[in-house]
Amino acid sequence: EAGTLERYAAAIAAKLEDARDVCLAAVRTLGMLKGGVIEKHAAGIVALLAHSDRDVRHAAEKTLGKSGVQRTAAALKEHAAVIVAKLEDSNIRVRHAAVTTLGKMEVCDLDEHASAIIAKLGHSDGGVRWAAVEAMGTRCSLCTHSDGTTSKYSLIQLRPPYAREVVRTLEDSSEHVRREAVATLGTLDLRDLASNAKDIVAMLGHSNEHVRIMALEVLGKLGLGDDETRYSWRTSEYLNAHATAVVDTLQEDSSTHVRYAAATTLGKLDATTLTLHAAAVIAKLEDDAENVRRAACKTLCNLDTAGFAQHASAIVAKLEHSDKGVRSAAFQTLGSAQTEKVRCEALKTLGKLD
């Protein structure tokens, strides 16, 4: 029973430094106790987050999680020196686990150890470099301000100059590191992200499609989105500057998934800029891949009245295409038309069909 276990909690915690199997059993047993009891033995549990055995690390993380987010963050802050010391451990798996654990700290506390993480961006082991980049972009931790309010930040969002350190890893030999670097840069605030956008655009030419997709998704954050009504100051001016590069990707990339991501990203342009590139999007109503056609259709629905009217004839022409999927995409696009002019032209064309 829990009451009995609580009486022997100290004796159980003493076994956290024992052999692997005993240690694992001990940390799992502590996980059966109440959060307040777990907190008393946080130091020993936190140390296990950098253990060389994966099962032990996972058990320690799970046990700490049962003590609550705030208690876990407090334990990590109090015993951060233990984890930082593991960054220089001779075992690669321990170093990797240490960097990952630091990424779970509150970002304001993590900032005190930023230099140790940045140093690992140049580590010889790709797994450690990947974890270091991830730690720089972790934004699930809360940062408490002097007025008592809290916000979610990544380390590079809190300290934008650190972004240049992450940008350097875009040239890393590991594709996993490069992809994570793009994702981490995506946690920057809008203006800081825009200042690093050229480096992200360069990733559209990367040989790995997952890196290209991530680059497009991050670039999309520069445009209009679902949060537009919440942040009325936000415009797509930053994305507009890179619209041509995204269009080129839409037209030339051999990957269906990349073309889909490109079509989706173009949908976040403002109506005026989208109108300038509408012809390229309309052409994708004939793409071989259904998901690309649907994405093109959805993007064209973002044209304003003038833009829709300007390109209506090209969209209507697709209604006579031999492929049912293309005709369907054209119908869906025209269905969003807001002007009587566009609707009339569509109806006239439909009347000519057999």
Tab-separated table of C-alpha atoms in Angstrom:
chain	number	residue	atom	x	y	z
A	1	GLU	CA	0.000	0.000	0.000
A	2	ALA	CA	1.039	3.623	-0.548
A	3	GLY	CA	1.183	4.319	3.185
A	4	THR	CA	3.621	1.486	3.732
A	5	LEU	CA	5.785	2.563	0.799
A	6	GLU	CA	5.954	6.126	2.115
A	7	ARG	CA	7.458	4.900	5.382
A	8	TYR	CA	10.264	3.208	3.446
A	9	ALA	CA	10.688	5.908	0.790
A	10	ALA	CA	14.142	6.932	2.050
A	11	ALA	CA	15.387	3.339	1.982
A	12	ILE	CA	14.011	2.899	-1.544
A	13	ALA	CA	15.613	6.141	-2.712
A	14	ALA	CA	18.975	4.936	-1.378
A	15	LYS	CA	18.870	2.197	-4.038
A	16	LEU	CA	18.804	4.713	-6.880
A	17	GLU	CA	22.600	4.451	-7.035
A	18	ASP	CA	22.585	0.639	-7.047
A	19	ALA	CA	23.026	-1.687	-10.029
A	20	ARG	CA	20.863	-1.120	-13.091
A	21	ASP	CA	18.050	-3.555	-12.278
A	22	VAL	CA	17.824	-2.484	-8.630
A	23	CYS	CA	17.962	1.176	-9.614
A	24	LEU	CA	15.188	0.689	-12.165
A	25	ALA	CA	12.959	-1.083	-9.646
A	26	ALA	CA	13.600	1.657	-7.082
A	27	VAL	CA	12.692	4.571	-9.342
A	28	ARG	CA	9.564	2.785	-10.538
A	29	THR	CA	8.519	2.117	-6.964
A	30	LEU	CA	9.005	5.765	-6.048
A	31	GLY	CA	6.671	6.572	-8.931
A	32	MET	CA	3.869	4.887	-6.994
A	33	LEU	CA	4.080	7.497	-4.243
A	34	LYS	CA	2.441	10.914	-3.935
A	35	GLY	CA	3.992	13.949	-5.612
A	36	GLY	CA	5.081	15.514	-2.344
A	37	VAL	CA	6.983	12.380	-1.332
A	38	ILE	CA	8.610	12.101	-4.764
A	39	GLU	CA	9.739	15.723	-4.506
A	40	LYS	CA	11.747	14.926	-1.343
A	41	HIS	CA	13.906	12.550	-3.394
A	42	ALA	CA	14.047	14.657	-6.537
A	43	ALA	CA	17.842	15.023	-6.516
A	44	GLY	CA	18.458	11.311	-6.937
A	45	ILE	CA	15.717	10.960	-9.549
A	46	VAL	CA	16.933	13.953	-11.565
A	47	ALA	CA	20.412	12.446	-11.692
A	48	LEU	CA	18.918	9.353	-13.333
A	49	LEU	CA	17.660	11.451	-16.253
A	50	ALA	CA	21.228	11.248	-17.525
A	51	HIS	CA	21.661	7.540	-16.795
A	52	SER	CA	23.309	5.440	-19.512
A	53	ASP	CA	20.356	3.011	-19.580
A	54	ARG	CA	17.319	4.130	-21.561
A	55	ASP	CA	14.776	2.291	-19.397
A	56	VAL	CA	16.149	3.934	-16.263
A	57	ARG	CA	15.966	7.365	-17.885
A	58	HIS	CA	12.383	6.826	-19.004
A	59	ALA	CA	11.343	5.557	-15.577
A	60	ALA	CA	12.927	8.589	-13.906
A	61	GLU	CA	11.162	10.955	-16.286
A	62	LYS	CA	7.834	9.236	-15.679
A	63	THR	CA	8.281	9.351	-11.907
A	64	LEU	CA	9.176	13.023	-11.933
A	65	GLY	CA	6.162	13.700	-14.145
A	66	LYS	CA	3.893	12.326	-11.422
A	67	SER	CA	5.133	15.021	-9.083
A	68	GLY	CA	3.609	17.672	-11.360
A	69	VAL	CA	5.076	20.061	-13.932
A	70	GLN	CA	5.938	22.802	-11.445
A	71	ARG	CA	7.647	20.425	-9.038
A	72	THR	CA	9.578	18.797	-11.875
A	73	ALA	CA	10.768	22.175	-13.163
A	74	ALA	CA	11.787	23.200	-9.643
A	75	ALA	CA	13.734	19.954	-9.184
A	76	LEU	CA	15.542	20.417	-12.488
A	77	LYS	CA	16.468	23.979	-11.565
A	78	GLU	CA	17.743	23.017	-8.136
A	79	HIS	CA	19.821	20.109	-9.400
A	80	ALA	CA	20.788	21.449	-12.848
A	81	ALA	CA	24.481	21.318	-11.953
A	82	VAL	CA	24.218	17.515	-11.762
A	83	ILE	CA	22.902	17.375	-15.332
A	84	VAL	CA	25.331	19.975	-16.682
A	85	ALA	CA	28.207	17.900	-15.340
A	86	LYS	CA	26.928	14.973	-17.419
A	87	LEU	CA	27.543	16.958	-20.605
A	88	GLU	CA	31.190	15.986	-20.303
A	89	ASP	CA	30.562	12.324	-19.492
A	90	SER	CA	32.633	9.821	-21.465
A	91	ASN	CA	29.480	7.904	-22.464
A	92	ILE	CA	27.805	9.378	-25.549
A	93	ARG	CA	24.373	8.195	-24.449
A	94	VAL	CA	24.770	9.965	-21.117
A	95	ARG	CA	25.770	13.229	-22.822
A	96	HIS	CA	22.825	12.949	-25.174
A	97	ALA	CA	20.407	12.331	-22.296
A	98	ALA	CA	21.874	15.269	-20.369
A	99	VAL	CA	21.276	17.747	-23.187
A	100	THR	CA	17.739	16.439	-23.677
A	101	THR	CA	17.057	16.786	-19.947
A	102	LEU	CA	18.264	20.392	-19.907
A	103	GLY	CA	15.681	21.072	-22.595
A	104	LYS	CA	12.952	20.174	-20.097
A	105	MET	CA	13.882	22.991	-17.730
A	106	GLU	CA	12.032	26.291	-17.501
A	107	VAL	CA	13.581	28.377	-20.228
A	108	CYS	CA	14.568	31.236	-17.898
A	109	ASP	CA	16.521	28.736	-15.784
A	110	LEU	CA	17.882	27.003	-18.864
A	111	ASP	CA	19.390	30.294	-20.017
A	112	GLU	CA	21.921	30.045	-17.194
A	113	HIS	CA	23.327	26.938	-18.877
A	114	ALA	CA	23.011	28.074	-22.499
A	115	SER	CA	26.768	28.210	-23.057
A	116	ALA	CA	27.073	24.521	-22.157
A	117	ILE	CA	24.365	23.591	-24.672
A	118	ILE	CA	25.754	25.820	-27.418
A	119	ALA	CA	29.137	24.164	-26.977
A	120	LYS	CA	27.515	20.824	-27.834
A	121	LEU	CA	26.298	22.124	-31.198
A	122	GLY	CA	29.786	21.316	-32.424
A	123	HIS	CA	30.075	17.924	-30.714
A	124	SER	CA	31.483	15.007	-32.718
A	125	ASP	CA	28.383	12.866	-32.088
A	126	GLY	CA	25.364	13.684	-34.251
A	127	GLY	CA	22.938	12.526	-31.583
A	128	VAL	CA	24.308	15.046	-29.095
A	129	ARG	CA	24.216	17.830	-31.688
A	130	TRP	CA	20.607	16.977	-32.499
A	131	ALA	CA	19.644	17.039	-28.800
A	132	ALA	CA	21.434	20.361	-28.327
A	133	VAL	CA	19.558	21.946	-31.233
A	134	GLU	CA	16.290	20.541	-29.886
A	135	ALA	CA	17.028	21.958	-26.439
A	136	MET	CA	17.551	25.389	-28.017
A	137	GLY	CA	14.076	25.189	-29.557
A	138	THR	CA	12.110	23.589	-26.726
A	139	ARG	CA	9.241	25.907	-25.894
A	140	CYS	CA	6.986	23.797	-23.694
A	141	SER	CA	8.556	25.205	-20.530
A	142	LEU	CA	7.044	28.191	-18.775
A	143	CYS	CA	8.919	31.401	-18.068
A	144	THR	CA	7.602	33.367	-15.083
A	145	HIS	CA	7.910	37.149	-15.305
A	146	SER	CA	8.343	39.639	-12.488
A	147	ASP	CA	4.650	40.556	-12.645
A	148	GLY	CA	3.664	36.939	-12.026
A	149	THR	CA	2.501	36.213	-15.583
A	150	THR	CA	3.891	33.280	-17.553
A	151	SER	CA	4.717	32.688	-21.212
A	152	LYS	CA	6.047	29.882	-23.366
A	153	TYR	CA	9.438	30.518	-24.905
A	154	SER	CA	12.247	28.641	-26.553
A	155	LEU	CA	15.807	29.477	-25.598
A	156	ILE	CA	16.507	31.166	-28.936
A	157	GLN	CA	13.198	33.013	-28.664
A	158	LEU	CA	14.294	34.347	-25.288
A	159	ARG	CA	17.762	35.170	-26.629
A	160	PRO	CA	17.486	35.805	-30.424
A	161	PRO	CA	21.282	36.186	-30.881
A	162	TYR	CA	21.556	32.450	-30.144
A	163	ALA	CA	19.729	31.860	-33.442
A	164	ARG	CA	22.932	32.405	-35.390
A	165	GLU	CA	24.463	29.468	-33.543
A	166	VAL	CA	21.556	27.312	-34.720
A	167	VAL	CA	21.811	28.669	-38.276
A	168	ARG	CA	25.338	27.278	-38.460
A	169	THR	CA	23.957	23.779	-37.894
A	170	LEU	CA	21.927	24.066	-41.106
A	171	GLU	CA	25.144	22.901	-42.750
A	172	ASP	CA	25.555	19.953	-40.371
A	173	SER	CA	26.538	16.593	-41.861
A	174	SER	CA	23.481	14.967	-40.259
A	175	GLU	CA	20.099	15.401	-41.977
A	176	HIS	CA	18.380	14.942	-38.623
A	177	VAL	CA	20.335	17.857	-37.176
A	178	ARG	CA	19.563	20.082	-40.167
A	179	ARG	CA	15.859	19.304	-39.990
A	180	GLU	CA	15.781	19.986	-36.251
A	181	ALA	CA	17.664	23.246	-36.827
A	182	VAL	CA	14.962	24.459	-39.222
A	183	ALA	CA	12.251	23.481	-36.725
A	184	THR	CA	14.083	25.264	-33.909
A	185	LEU	CA	14.391	28.458	-35.941
A	186	GLY	CA	10.637	28.221	-36.393
A	187	THR	CA	10.171	28.965	-32.684
A	188	LEU	CA	11.540	32.491	-33.126
A	189	ASP	CA	9.240	35.481	-32.908
A	190	LEU	CA	7.990	36.747	-36.258
A	191	ARG	CA	10.528	39.511	-36.836
A	192	ASP	CA	13.471	37.423	-35.632
A	193	LEU	CA	12.344	34.560	-37.845
A	194	ALA	CA	12.120	36.920	-40.792
A	195	SER	CA	15.697	38.054	-40.247
A	196	ASN	CA	16.836	34.422	-40.591
A	197	ALA	CA	14.436	33.517	-43.417
A	198	LYS	CA	17.069	33.541	-46.165
A	199	ASP	CA	18.920	30.716	-44.440
A	200	ILE	CA	15.688	28.730	-44.241
A	201	VAL	CA	14.855	29.422	-47.899
A	202	ALA	CA	18.229	27.930	-48.805
A	203	MET	CA	16.994	24.642	-47.319
A	204	LEU	CA	14.367	24.397	-50.083
A	205	GLY	CA	17.157	23.024	-52.222
A	206	HIS	CA	18.185	20.371	-49.708
A	207	SER	CA	18.442	16.790	-50.953
A	208	ASN	CA	16.220	15.438	-48.154
A	209	GLU	CA	12.488	16.014	-48.687
A	210	HIS	CA	11.781	16.128	-44.952
A	211	VAL	CA	14.165	19.070	-44.572
A	212	ARG	CA	12.459	20.846	-47.496
A	213	ILE	CA	9.015	20.236	-46.012
A	214	MET	CA	10.099	21.555	-42.632
A	215	ALA	CA	11.555	24.641	-44.309
A	216	LEU	CA	8.237	25.332	-46.060
A	217	GLU	CA	6.262	24.844	-42.853
A	218	VAL	CA	8.513	27.283	-41.009
A	219	LEU	CA	8.312	29.831	-43.832
A	220	GLY	CA	4.536	29.524	-43.598
A	221	LYS	CA	4.739	30.963	-40.098
A	222	LEU	CA	5.776	34.253	-41.718
A	223	GLY	CA	2.397	34.505	-43.430
A	224	LEU	CA	-1.250	34.833	-42.502
A	225	GLY	CA	-2.590	32.066	-40.295
A	226	ASP	CA	-5.320	30.953	-37.943
A	227	ASP	CA	-3.994	33.274	-35.237
A	228	GLU	CA	-4.426	36.340	-37.437
A	229	THR	CA	-7.507	37.493	-35.568
A	230	ARG	CA	-5.663	37.185	-32.257
A	231	TYR	CA	-2.624	39.094	-33.486
A	232	SER	CA	-4.078	41.792	-35.685
A	233	TRP	CA	-0.641	43.359	-36.229
A	234	ARG	CA	0.517	40.300	-38.100
A	235	THR	CA	0.792	40.525	-41.902
A	236	SER	CA	2.274	38.316	-44.600
A	237	GLU	CA	4.821	40.904	-45.734
A	238	TYR	CA	7.721	38.728	-44.561
A	239	LEU	CA	6.495	35.695	-46.498
A	240	ASN	CA	5.727	37.816	-49.564
A	241	ALA	CA	9.441	38.514	-49.899
A	242	HIS	CA	10.117	34.807	-50.429
A	243	ALA	CA	7.039	33.928	-52.482
A	244	THR	CA	9.038	33.321	-55.671
A	245	ALA	CA	11.221	30.703	-53.983
A	246	VAL	CA	8.133	28.871	-52.712
A	247	VAL	CA	6.503	29.024	-56.164
A	248	ASP	CA	9.653	27.593	-57.742
A	249	THR	CA	9.483	24.713	-55.281
A	250	LEU	CA	5.824	24.134	-56.119
A	251	GLN	CA	6.615	23.966	-59.817
A	252	GLU	CA	9.876	22.039	-59.792
A	253	ASP	CA	10.043	19.725	-56.788
A	254	SER	CA	9.715	16.018	-57.569
A	255	SER	CA	8.228	15.174	-54.179
A	256	THR	CA	4.441	15.135	-53.851
A	257	HIS	CA	4.702	15.965	-50.153
A	258	VAL	CA	6.968	18.941	-50.810
A	259	ARG	CA	4.670	20.322	-53.527
A	260	TYR	CA	1.742	19.948	-51.136
A	261	ALA	CA	3.631	21.888	-48.461
A	262	ALA	CA	4.537	24.583	-51.007
A	263	ALA	CA	0.925	24.987	-52.159
A	264	THR	CA	-0.215	25.220	-48.537
A	265	THR	CA	2.424	27.828	-47.704
A	266	LEU	CA	1.395	29.977	-50.684
A	267	GLY	CA	-2.082	30.044	-49.188
A	268	LYS	CA	-0.680	32.213	-46.403
A	269	LEU	CA	0.307	35.022	-48.756
A	270	ASP	CA	-1.826	38.156	-48.787
A	271	ALA	CA	-4.377	38.300	-51.593
A	272	THR	CA	-2.433	40.818	-53.693
A	273	THR	CA	0.758	38.778	-53.731
A	274	LEU	CA	-1.146	35.530	-54.234
A	275	THR	CA	-2.798	37.026	-57.324
A	276	LEU	CA	0.648	37.632	-58.818
A	277	HIS	CA	1.470	33.927	-58.482
A	278	ALA	CA	-2.011	32.524	-59.085
A	279	ALA	CA	-1.155	31.112	-62.534
A	280	ALA	CA	1.419	28.757	-61.005
A	281	VAL	CA	-1.096	27.585	-58.412
A	282	ILE	CA	-3.849	27.141	-61.009
A	283	ALA	CA	-1.500	24.915	-63.010
A	284	LYS	CA	-1.328	22.624	-59.987
A	285	LEU	CA	-5.031	21.884	-60.289
A	286	GLU	CA	-3.691	19.407	-62.862
A	287	ASP	CA	-1.032	17.927	-60.589
A	288	ASP	CA	-0.769	14.138	-60.627
A	289	ALA	CA	-1.223	14.012	-56.854
A	290	GLU	CA	-4.697	14.544	-55.417
A	291	ASN	CA	-3.388	16.127	-52.208
A	292	VAL	CA	-1.500	18.753	-54.244
A	293	ARG	CA	-4.632	19.536	-56.286
A	294	ARG	CA	-6.638	19.960	-53.093
A	295	ALA	CA	-3.993	22.207	-51.562
A	296	ALA	CA	-3.911	24.325	-54.728
A	297	CYS	CA	-7.694	24.597	-54.629
A	298	LYS	CA	-7.675	25.694	-50.994
A	299	THR	CA	-4.970	28.271	-51.692
A	300	LEU	CA	-6.863	29.733	-54.662
A	301	CYS	CA	-9.873	30.163	-52.396
A	302	ASN	CA	-7.837	32.845	-50.624
A	303	LEU	CA	-7.844	35.099	-53.687
A	304	ASP	CA	-9.793	38.311	-53.204
A	305	THR	CA	-12.623	39.385	-55.490
A	306	ALA	CA	-10.383	41.083	-58.024
A	307	GLY	CA	-7.899	38.222	-58.080
A	308	PHE	CA	-10.611	35.640	-58.536
A	309	ALA	CA	-12.139	37.588	-61.414
A	310	GLN	CA	-8.738	38.014	-63.052
A	311	HIS	CA	-8.006	34.273	-63.108
A	312	ALA	CA	-11.547	32.924	-63.404
A	313	SER	CA	-11.233	31.920	-67.075
A	314	ALA	CA	-8.151	29.781	-66.366
A	315	ILE	CA	-9.932	28.007	-63.518
A	316	VAL	CA	-13.107	27.539	-65.544
A	317	ALA	CA	-11.079	25.968	-68.358
A	318	LYS	CA	-10.160	23.140	-65.989
A	319	LEU	CA	-13.829	22.126	-65.888
A	320	GLU	CA	-13.351	20.490	-69.281
A	321	HIS	CA	-10.248	18.568	-68.309
A	322	SER	CA	-10.224	14.827	-69.027
A	323	ASP	CA	-9.234	13.957	-65.462
A	324	LYS	CA	-12.092	13.828	-62.940
A	325	GLY	CA	-9.801	14.900	-60.117
A	326	VAL	CA	-8.822	18.081	-61.969
A	327	ARG	CA	-12.462	18.885	-62.767
A	328	SER	CA	-13.353	18.339	-59.102
A	329	ALA	CA	-10.576	20.691	-57.948
A	330	ALA	CA	-11.813	23.366	-60.359
A	331	PHE	CA	-15.401	22.992	-59.137
A	332	GLN	CA	-14.294	23.310	-55.525
A	333	THR	CA	-12.285	26.419	-56.323
A	334	LEU	CA	-15.138	28.084	-58.185
A	335	GLY	CA	-17.481	27.161	-55.362
A	336	SER	CA	-15.676	29.659	-53.168
A	337	ALA	CA	-16.112	32.518	-55.636
A	338	GLN	CA	-17.551	35.578	-53.970
A	339	THR	CA	-18.318	37.621	-57.095
A	340	GLU	CA	-21.301	37.355	-59.393
A	341	LYS	CA	-18.973	37.814	-62.350
A	342	VAL	CA	-17.048	34.641	-61.549
A	343	ARG	CA	-20.197	32.628	-60.920
A	344	CYS	CA	-21.767	33.760	-64.198
A	345	GLU	CA	-18.689	32.856	-66.192
A	346	ALA	CA	-18.627	29.415	-64.599
A	347	LEU	CA	-22.299	28.847	-65.397
A	348	LYS	CA	-21.824	29.930	-69.010
A	349	THR	CA	-18.967	27.449	-69.412
A	350	LEU	CA	-20.957	24.657	-67.762
A	351	GLY	CA	-23.696	25.270	-70.318
A	352	LYS	CA	-21.277	24.435	-73.098
A	353	LEU	CA	-20.340	21.061	-71.663
A	354	ASP	CA	-21.861	17.855	-72.974
